[in-house]
Amino acid sequence: MNISRRYFLKSGGVAMIGMAALPSFLQRAVAATAGLNKKKMVVLFQRGAMDGLNVVVPFGEPNYYHMRPTIAIPQPKQGGLDAALDLDGFFGLHPSLEPLMPLFRGNQLAIVQAVGSPDPSRSHFDAQDFMESGTPGLKSTEDGWLNRAMQTIPEEKSSPFRAVAFGPYLPRTLQGISPAIAIPDLKQFKMYGPQQTVEGGFEAMYAQTVDHAMRGVGNETFEAVDQLKKINPDTYQPENGAQYPKGRFGQSLEEIAELFKADVGLEVAFLDSGGWDHHVNEGGVQGQLSNLLKDLGQGIAAFHQDMGDRMGDVVFVSMSEFGRTAHENGNRGTDHGHANCMFVLGGGIKGGRVYTRWPGLSEEQLNQGRDLAVTTDYRSVLGEIISKHLGDRDLKTVFPGFANDPRQFLGLVKA
Amino acid sequence: MNKTIFRMRKRLDPSRAGFLAAMLGVALAAAAILAVGAPYAAAGNSETSTANISGAAAEEDSASTKLDKKFKGKLPITELTEDEAIMHAMNRLGYGPGPGDVERIRKMGLEKWIDQQLHPDSIDDSALDQRLQRYPTLNMSAKALIEEYPQPGQVIKKEGITKEEYEQQMKEKQRNAESQVIVTGNENLDKAQQQLAKLQGPGRIVAELSMAKVDRAVYSNRQLQAVMEDFWFNHFNVFANKAEDKWLLTSYVRDTIRPRTMGKFEDLLLATAKSPAMLIYLDNSQSADPNAVRQMDAEKAMRRARYGGAFAGGVAPTPGTFPGPVTSSPGSGAAAPVKKPERGLNENYGREVMELHTVGVDGGYTQQDVIQMAECLTGWTVREPRKDPEFFFDDRIHAQGRKVVMGRTFSYGGEKDGEEALKMLANHPNTAKFISTELARHFVSDNPPPALVERMSVEYSVTQGDIRSVLRTMIYSPEFWSKETYRAKVKTPYELVASTARALNAEVTITLPIAQWVGRMGEPLFLCQPPNGYSDKAETWVNTGALLNRLNFALSLAGDKVAGATVDLKSMLGDAALRDPNAALSQSIDAFLGDQIAEQTRATLTARLNDPQILQASLDDPVKQVNQGLIAGLVLGAPEFQRR
């Protein structure tokens, strides 16, 4: 059985009337055909510009301590959790990310430092938009890079869960002609009222509406709701003793693991986290940034643990619109800067290394005399994951206008 | 003024010079009218300016309805029917019609209704004021709110109690409030009452503010005023959970935004810049000139030396500063950093005031401009942010000397540096264009017609940013009333919730659950963290997750299942609708969509009427009754109702 509901929906109005009573074997068929044994990707966007220099700390760089008299993370100490955690003798992880250390030592976690978008904008809004569209500097791009990556496989075969954003909106990253949905809360993702009447009614209305923008949205929603009924999200239990942190970030990661395991055809998952814009009282080992990092570290570690062996098919990657000034500002915080760091995690990743072309932190090495310079284009990191992990996709379509030369890849995905 | 128009002209391509010349003439004419002080001069201006533009469209569409002059006055409506025009006006300049509204406006005349909306003070709103009395925090000062709803940490410290004891106190308060709830026997209502009674801490302030905001949209007769309040709050967004802001938002909405929604943009900009809420949200209260701080420190050190170290143990904090974390003092030796922290410049507000509030991200400023703008604003801070927050200019930390922002020099010294720099921004031609674009995007379409934006920008420049005049120019433009514009905007969650409650004539007694629905659809009120505010574009709100919640809300409210609200469809739709599903459907379509629905939607809905769930016998009444809530819910969930 190789026919999806979407196919039926598209085949015309006559079929529509009886749609509410569509036999469940057809619904099951969708799940059976989609997404099994496929490579998967999880994308995290950290909104607000994370201070990468206090996350992946260049403790071997004396300038770092001169520039950040009150917020710097001290050099690693044997067994000390009030100092950077040594990664490679030059870089250290913020101590609040301690849960990530086993993943780094186990060679599943790679870190890229001094990476980012080449566009000089210091506007959160523009820089996020550029990073998500995948075309820095070009405002007219209508779709997101991850949506374009999904466009290479024909729509008819796909599951409604193929591309999912966990949150209230579909982010720019996933917008485009390839179907993608946003799920604010998996447990609440159902229809109120008498099921067949309500779903049938709305489904038919939205399938046939002349309102083009509304039409596609409706179809995907009802398909997803139907399939989700079988999963019964209320009963999910994480495996291997994984404990997700409380809050939206942990919940989203848990839901991603749940959908991956349910084999509903989820291929790319997107989530975001906010609150990284620390102009005032950013803190060092303790404080505002540290609190966010605890959530980040515990969440990623729990996801990794919960997924277990399945991590072999998954790559997790994080990004933030730009970094922050190398100097701390007058309020024990940092202002908008340039380069940042990215985390790349998965069974197929050559981890245990900090990948960087380190630009240095002396005044003349800084971007515009104030920020860490970008020496690796974030599109090259994503391009490598897309081509080597997700399969041989057309990178010129995913990142138009960027020569994504495989020879320039950092080599963080196993061949 | 002539200078600004000249600058605008430079930005246009030569092919449009003719059009611009005409606009210039109009602008000067309007200026002349203004000079003699004629009231509503802007209306005359729009009328003249739009006449030649609308001419072509009107001729082309000559078959279209000719509306009664008494009804439409000088409004350039050529493509919409009378019903459509009323629905459109109520959906754009308000939160949609409730029962009887369309007839009322038909009788009174559309132009008159609009004119009243543009002058909200002329409209009686005592019923709303009465309703809002249930929220005592709305009239309280920030100081009173801090005293009444203190931060847990402050209470613990002040009363010398433990965290557990504090939690015990709060539980006691909650129990007290819950015991005072008068049980009504209405399950929906009692549930909401209990929920509200639990809110006894600082969270109560933002909850009441959110409830009042929803009430205003649903019940105010000053509909356009409510829309503008939402628009400007979103433009000058402040996040309730930033530092002290939850105690400051009540005053920000009431004293800063509300009185200035249709006045001069410059006044609004300056008021927000000096509001404790914004000063804290975008960190300007922390910003200081590093040189001035250094000098102050040196003087302090000298004094200390003179008094033989009497104050060595602890230096009194500078007024207006934020008690920060204790940092190592020189010589303590333990930690790596040994340099004393320097208080200094914070660029956050300096950047966002240009990018988001005035000239826009492509408004032609550089990183240097951001820094110099921030310098102009040094010293703009908040006195006693945790006790009695008030704007305070601290000259000691102000950057003296010459500052250059976007080519203009500011060297007045003192508070005037910031004021003049903000005034420059408010009256910059790029601000005229940016604000006009945002208004047109909100009121007309996601991608507003450039000619309309240009016309509004000219009006902005001519009137030195008079918001009411710009709105009037927009409303008196044919683009506002075009067929293309009709239902072109997707409702935000807040708009959807308000318009659904209005359409259903819901009596909302406890607004908390309804306000929470707005959040569940992705727009938690007063909780937008990034400074750009919530999106005003369709793609944000038309997505799977959001759509599902939108449909669920329609079903819940129409089915009378939302806590705290009561909907009486039986009396609204009439007797026939109780026995005949077809009658219920046509009544609903008429009531909620003004009978304007696509044939496909109507046919689909009609086909559902045979469903066994639609017509059911209840236990105590063998005669089958129509499930009106279900039918109304389906109609309110239709694609047509998602738009305004």
PDB file of C-alpha atoms in Angstrom, chain B residues 47-234:
ATOM      1  CA  GLU B  47      -9.357  63.676  -0.193  1.00  0.00           C
ATOM      2  CA  THR B  48      -7.583  65.845  -2.734  1.00  0.00           C
ATOM      3  CA  SER B  49      -4.593  63.596  -2.983  1.00  0.00           C
ATOM      4  CA  THR B  50      -6.528  60.397  -3.423  1.00  0.00           C
ATOM      5  CA  ALA B  51      -9.044  61.757  -5.899  1.00  0.00           C
ATOM      6  CA  ASN B  52      -6.785  61.518  -8.959  1.00  0.00           C
ATOM      7  CA  ILE B  53      -5.362  58.200  -7.885  1.00  0.00           C
ATOM      8  CA  SER B  54      -8.689  56.529  -7.312  1.00  0.00           C
ATOM      9  CA  GLY B  55     -10.122  57.919 -10.525  1.00  0.00           C
ATOM     10  CA  ALA B  56      -8.748  55.269 -12.823  1.00  0.00           C
ATOM     11  CA  ALA B  57      -9.794  52.403 -10.618  1.00  0.00           C
ATOM     12  CA  ALA B  58     -13.296  53.788 -10.235  1.00  0.00           C
ATOM     13  CA  GLU B  59     -13.841  54.138 -13.959  1.00  0.00           C
ATOM     14  CA  GLU B  60     -12.570  50.678 -14.667  1.00  0.00           C
ATOM     15  CA  ASP B  61     -14.913  49.210 -12.108  1.00  0.00           C
ATOM     16  CA  SER B  62     -17.919  51.309 -12.964  1.00  0.00           C
ATOM     17  CA  ALA B  63     -20.253  48.349 -12.537  1.00  0.00           C
ATOM     18  CA  SER B  64     -19.443  48.324  -8.860  1.00  0.00           C
ATOM     19  CA  THR B  65     -21.832  49.499  -6.202  1.00  0.00           C
ATOM     20  CA  LYS B  66     -22.515  53.156  -5.781  1.00  0.00           C
ATOM     21  CA  LEU B  67     -22.885  53.676  -2.080  1.00  0.00           C
ATOM     22  CA  ASP B  68     -25.104  56.280  -0.515  1.00  0.00           C
ATOM     23  CA  LYS B  69     -23.221  59.522   0.009  1.00  0.00           C
ATOM     24  CA  LYS B  70     -24.704  59.899   3.452  1.00  0.00           C
ATOM     25  CA  PHE B  71     -23.349  56.502   4.359  1.00  0.00           C
ATOM     26  CA  LYS B  72     -19.833  56.754   3.041  1.00  0.00           C
ATOM     27  CA  GLY B  73     -19.255  60.508   2.927  1.00  0.00           C
ATOM     28  CA  LYS B  74     -15.932  61.157   1.287  1.00  0.00           C
ATOM     29  CA  LEU B  75     -14.566  57.664   1.845  1.00  0.00           C
ATOM     30  CA  PRO B  76     -13.205  56.396  -1.485  1.00  0.00           C
ATOM     31  CA  ILE B  77     -15.175  53.125  -1.502  1.00  0.00           C
ATOM     32  CA  THR B  78     -15.789  51.912  -5.032  1.00  0.00           C
ATOM     33  CA  GLU B  79     -15.300  48.164  -4.986  1.00  0.00           C
ATOM     34  CA  LEU B  80     -17.002  46.974  -1.800  1.00  0.00           C
ATOM     35  CA  THR B  81     -20.710  46.637  -1.083  1.00  0.00           C
ATOM     36  CA  GLU B  82     -22.186  48.448   1.883  1.00  0.00           C
ATOM     37  CA  ASP B  83     -22.100  45.298   4.011  1.00  0.00           C
ATOM     38  CA  GLU B  84     -18.572  44.501   3.002  1.00  0.00           C
ATOM     39  CA  ALA B  85     -17.449  48.046   3.755  1.00  0.00           C
ATOM     40  CA  ILE B  86     -18.932  47.903   7.251  1.00  0.00           C
ATOM     41  CA  MET B  87     -17.443  44.485   7.994  1.00  0.00           C
ATOM     42  CA  HIS B  88     -14.101  45.664   6.642  1.00  0.00           C
ATOM     43  CA  ALA B  89     -14.063  48.817   8.743  1.00  0.00           C
ATOM     44  CA  MET B  90     -15.016  46.955  11.895  1.00  0.00           C
ATOM     45  CA  ASN B  91     -12.431  44.252  11.264  1.00  0.00           C
ATOM     46  CA  ARG B  92      -9.596  46.640  10.512  1.00  0.00           C
ATOM     47  CA  LEU B  93     -10.335  49.569  12.779  1.00  0.00           C
ATOM     48  CA  GLY B  94     -11.594  47.297  15.519  1.00  0.00           C
ATOM     49  CA  TYR B  95     -11.996  43.695  16.547  1.00  0.00           C
ATOM     50  CA  GLY B  96     -14.877  42.758  14.295  1.00  0.00           C
ATOM     51  CA  PRO B  97     -18.633  43.133  14.649  1.00  0.00           C
ATOM     52  CA  GLY B  98     -20.854  41.790  17.372  1.00  0.00           C
ATOM     53  CA  PRO B  99     -24.605  41.256  17.017  1.00  0.00           C
ATOM     54  CA  GLY B 100     -26.344  44.429  15.832  1.00  0.00           C
ATOM     55  CA  ASP B 101     -23.155  46.355  15.065  1.00  0.00           C
ATOM     56  CA  VAL B 102     -23.500  46.226  11.292  1.00  0.00           C
ATOM     57  CA  GLU B 103     -27.045  47.624  11.427  1.00  0.00           C
ATOM     58  CA  ARG B 104     -26.026  50.305  13.878  1.00  0.00           C
ATOM     59  CA  ILE B 105     -23.260  51.550  11.613  1.00  0.00           C
ATOM     60  CA  ARG B 106     -25.479  51.368   8.559  1.00  0.00           C
ATOM     61  CA  LYS B 107     -27.911  53.699  10.294  1.00  0.00           C
ATOM     62  CA  MET B 108     -25.328  56.074  11.666  1.00  0.00           C
ATOM     63  CA  GLY B 109     -23.219  56.185   8.485  1.00  0.00           C
ATOM     64  CA  LEU B 110     -19.767  54.713   8.030  1.00  0.00           C
ATOM     65  CA  GLU B 111     -17.890  57.966   7.760  1.00  0.00           C
ATOM     66  CA  LYS B 112     -19.378  59.199  10.991  1.00  0.00           C
ATOM     67  CA  TRP B 113     -18.439  55.987  12.775  1.00  0.00           C
ATOM     68  CA  ILE B 114     -14.881  56.264  11.527  1.00  0.00           C
ATOM     69  CA  ASP B 115     -14.665  59.893  12.520  1.00  0.00           C
ATOM     70  CA  GLN B 116     -15.742  58.999  16.038  1.00  0.00           C
ATOM     71  CA  GLN B 117     -13.209  56.190  16.182  1.00  0.00           C
ATOM     72  CA  LEU B 118     -10.492  58.656  15.220  1.00  0.00           C
ATOM     73  CA  HIS B 119     -11.557  60.788  18.192  1.00  0.00           C
ATOM     74  CA  PRO B 120     -12.001  58.202  20.925  1.00  0.00           C
ATOM     75  CA  ASP B 121     -12.608  60.797  23.629  1.00  0.00           C
ATOM     76  CA  SER B 122     -15.895  61.601  21.930  1.00  0.00           C
ATOM     77  CA  ILE B 123     -17.148  58.052  22.536  1.00  0.00           C
ATOM     78  CA  ASP B 124     -18.769  57.032  25.802  1.00  0.00           C
ATOM     79  CA  ASP B 125     -16.974  54.045  27.273  1.00  0.00           C
ATOM     80  CA  SER B 126     -18.380  53.982  30.784  1.00  0.00           C
ATOM     81  CA  ALA B 127     -19.555  50.377  30.491  1.00  0.00           C
ATOM     82  CA  LEU B 128     -15.989  49.260  29.887  1.00  0.00           C
ATOM     83  CA  ASP B 129     -14.662  51.436  32.704  1.00  0.00           C
ATOM     84  CA  GLN B 130     -17.217  49.794  34.969  1.00  0.00           C
ATOM     85  CA  ARG B 131     -16.049  46.355  33.877  1.00  0.00           C
ATOM     86  CA  LEU B 132     -12.388  47.190  34.422  1.00  0.00           C
ATOM     87  CA  GLN B 133     -13.010  48.076  38.043  1.00  0.00           C
ATOM     88  CA  ARG B 134     -12.629  44.407  38.824  1.00  0.00           C
ATOM     89  CA  TYR B 135      -8.881  44.839  38.324  1.00  0.00           C
ATOM     90  CA  PRO B 136      -7.573  46.915  41.225  1.00  0.00           C
ATOM     91  CA  THR B 137      -3.971  46.850  39.986  1.00  0.00           C
ATOM     92  CA  LEU B 138      -4.837  48.862  36.858  1.00  0.00           C
ATOM     93  CA  ASN B 139      -4.972  52.123  38.787  1.00  0.00           C
ATOM     94  CA  MET B 140      -2.000  51.516  41.026  1.00  0.00           C
ATOM     95  CA  SER B 141       1.401  53.195  40.749  1.00  0.00           C
ATOM     96  CA  ALA B 142       4.527  51.117  40.287  1.00  0.00           C
ATOM     97  CA  LYS B 143       5.477  51.955  43.861  1.00  0.00           C
ATOM     98  CA  ALA B 144       2.156  50.691  45.183  1.00  0.00           C
ATOM     99  CA  LEU B 145       2.405  47.521  43.088  1.00  0.00           C
ATOM    100  CA  ILE B 146       5.871  46.768  44.440  1.00  0.00           C
ATOM    101  CA  GLU B 147       4.534  47.161  47.981  1.00  0.00           C
ATOM    102  CA  GLU B 148       1.377  45.137  47.377  1.00  0.00           C
ATOM    103  CA  TYR B 149       2.948  42.367  45.283  1.00  0.00           C
ATOM    104  CA  PRO B 150       6.573  42.196  46.398  1.00  0.00           C
ATOM    105  CA  GLN B 151       9.159  39.900  44.901  1.00  0.00           C
ATOM    106  CA  PRO B 152       9.500  36.712  46.989  1.00  0.00           C
ATOM    107  CA  GLY B 153      13.185  37.389  47.636  1.00  0.00           C
ATOM    108  CA  GLN B 154      12.435  40.851  49.001  1.00  0.00           C
ATOM    109  CA  VAL B 155       9.790  39.576  51.385  1.00  0.00           C
ATOM    110  CA  ILE B 156      12.082  36.857  52.663  1.00  0.00           C
ATOM    111  CA  LYS B 157      14.827  39.357  53.318  1.00  0.00           C
ATOM    112  CA  LYS B 158      12.650  42.082  54.772  1.00  0.00           C
ATOM    113  CA  GLU B 159      10.658  39.881  57.126  1.00  0.00           C
ATOM    114  CA  GLY B 160      13.586  37.640  57.963  1.00  0.00           C
ATOM    115  CA  ILE B 161      11.689  34.459  57.101  1.00  0.00           C
ATOM    116  CA  THR B 162      12.715  31.306  55.248  1.00  0.00           C
ATOM    117  CA  LYS B 163      11.673  30.392  51.748  1.00  0.00           C
ATOM    118  CA  GLU B 164       9.377  27.722  53.130  1.00  0.00           C
ATOM    119  CA  GLU B 165       7.720  30.208  55.449  1.00  0.00           C
ATOM    120  CA  TYR B 166       7.169  32.531  52.539  1.00  0.00           C
ATOM    121  CA  GLU B 167       5.570  29.780  50.493  1.00  0.00           C
ATOM    122  CA  GLN B 168       3.377  28.984  53.475  1.00  0.00           C
ATOM    123  CA  GLN B 169       2.297  32.634  53.594  1.00  0.00           C
ATOM    124  CA  MET B 170       1.403  32.588  49.928  1.00  0.00           C
ATOM    125  CA  LYS B 171      -0.607  29.406  50.308  1.00  0.00           C
ATOM    126  CA  GLU B 172      -2.491  31.042  53.167  1.00  0.00           C
ATOM    127  CA  LYS B 173      -3.232  34.041  50.936  1.00  0.00           C
ATOM    128  CA  GLN B 174      -4.466  31.751  48.188  1.00  0.00           C
ATOM    129  CA  ARG B 175      -6.703  29.831  50.586  1.00  0.00           C
ATOM    130  CA  ASN B 176      -8.116  33.099  51.845  1.00  0.00           C
ATOM    131  CA  ALA B 177      -8.891  34.300  48.349  1.00  0.00           C
ATOM    132  CA  GLU B 178     -10.383  30.960  47.393  1.00  0.00           C
ATOM    133  CA  SER B 179     -12.629  30.932  50.445  1.00  0.00           C
ATOM    134  CA  GLN B 180     -13.927  34.344  49.445  1.00  0.00           C
ATOM    135  CA  VAL B 181     -15.013  33.090  46.051  1.00  0.00           C
ATOM    136  CA  ILE B 182     -18.780  33.112  45.810  1.00  0.00           C
ATOM    137  CA  VAL B 183     -19.764  29.801  44.275  1.00  0.00           C
ATOM    138  CA  THR B 184     -22.241  30.331  41.458  1.00  0.00           C
ATOM    139  CA  GLY B 185     -23.030  26.734  40.659  1.00  0.00           C
ATOM    140  CA  ASN B 186     -21.966  27.415  37.090  1.00  0.00           C
ATOM    141  CA  GLU B 187     -19.100  24.978  36.660  1.00  0.00           C
ATOM    142  CA  ASN B 188     -17.334  27.039  34.003  1.00  0.00           C
ATOM    143  CA  LEU B 189     -17.431  30.150  36.096  1.00  0.00           C
ATOM    144  CA  ASP B 190     -16.410  28.565  39.370  1.00  0.00           C
ATOM    145  CA  LYS B 191     -13.448  26.869  37.746  1.00  0.00           C
ATOM    146  CA  ALA B 192     -12.205  30.219  36.451  1.00  0.00           C
ATOM    147  CA  GLN B 193     -12.786  31.898  39.807  1.00  0.00           C
ATOM    148  CA  GLN B 194     -10.656  29.289  41.563  1.00  0.00           C
ATOM    149  CA  GLN B 195      -7.952  29.668  38.965  1.00  0.00           C
ATOM    150  CA  LEU B 196      -7.838  33.429  39.436  1.00  0.00           C
ATOM    151  CA  ALA B 197      -7.867  33.188  43.234  1.00  0.00           C
ATOM    152  CA  LYS B 198      -4.594  31.255  43.064  1.00  0.00           C
ATOM    153  CA  LEU B 199      -2.819  34.267  41.577  1.00  0.00           C
ATOM    154  CA  GLN B 200      -1.714  36.229  44.622  1.00  0.00           C
ATOM    155  CA  GLY B 201       1.931  37.022  43.896  1.00  0.00           C
ATOM    156  CA  PRO B 202       3.481  39.465  41.401  1.00  0.00           C
ATOM    157  CA  GLY B 203       2.015  37.312  38.611  1.00  0.00           C
ATOM    158  CA  ARG B 204      -1.335  38.899  39.461  1.00  0.00           C
ATOM    159  CA  ILE B 205      -0.221  42.222  37.950  1.00  0.00           C
ATOM    160  CA  VAL B 206       0.452  40.944  34.441  1.00  0.00           C
ATOM    161  CA  ALA B 207      -2.606  38.672  34.639  1.00  0.00           C
ATOM    162  CA  GLU B 208      -4.865  41.643  35.349  1.00  0.00           C
ATOM    163  CA  LEU B 209      -3.158  43.659  32.645  1.00  0.00           C
ATOM    164  CA  SER B 210      -3.734  40.851  30.134  1.00  0.00           C
ATOM    165  CA  MET B 211      -7.348  40.384  31.164  1.00  0.00           C
ATOM    166  CA  ALA B 212      -7.984  44.113  30.855  1.00  0.00           C
ATOM    167  CA  LYS B 213      -6.359  44.095  27.422  1.00  0.00           C
ATOM    168  CA  VAL B 214      -8.677  41.362  26.198  1.00  0.00           C
ATOM    169  CA  ASP B 215     -11.709  43.035  27.817  1.00  0.00           C
ATOM    170  CA  ARG B 216     -10.832  46.267  26.066  1.00  0.00           C
ATOM    171  CA  ALA B 217     -10.733  44.596  22.654  1.00  0.00           C
ATOM    172  CA  VAL B 218     -13.987  42.766  23.277  1.00  0.00           C
ATOM    173  CA  TYR B 219     -16.050  45.422  25.029  1.00  0.00           C
ATOM    174  CA  SER B 220     -14.653  48.884  24.385  1.00  0.00           C
ATOM    175  CA  ASN B 221     -16.659  51.192  22.173  1.00  0.00           C
ATOM    176  CA  ARG B 222     -13.365  52.878  21.375  1.00  0.00           C
ATOM    177  CA  GLN B 223     -12.333  50.052  19.104  1.00  0.00           C
ATOM    178  CA  LEU B 224      -9.680  51.891  17.094  1.00  0.00           C
ATOM    179  CA  GLN B 225      -8.129  53.162  20.309  1.00  0.00           C
ATOM    180  CA  ALA B 226      -7.794  49.546  21.480  1.00  0.00           C
ATOM    181  CA  VAL B 227      -6.215  48.541  18.176  1.00  0.00           C
ATOM    182  CA  MET B 228      -3.748  51.421  18.333  1.00  0.00           C
ATOM    183  CA  GLU B 229      -2.845  50.574  21.904  1.00  0.00           C
ATOM    184  CA  ASP B 230      -1.999  47.035  20.853  1.00  0.00           C
ATOM    185  CA  PHE B 231      -0.133  48.306  17.808  1.00  0.00           C
ATOM    186  CA  TRP B 232       2.059  50.743  19.738  1.00  0.00           C
ATOM    187  CA  PHE B 233       2.699  48.380  22.617  1.00  0.00           C
ATOM    188  CA  ASN B 234       3.897  45.830  20.116  1.00  0.00           C
TER     189      ASN B 234
END
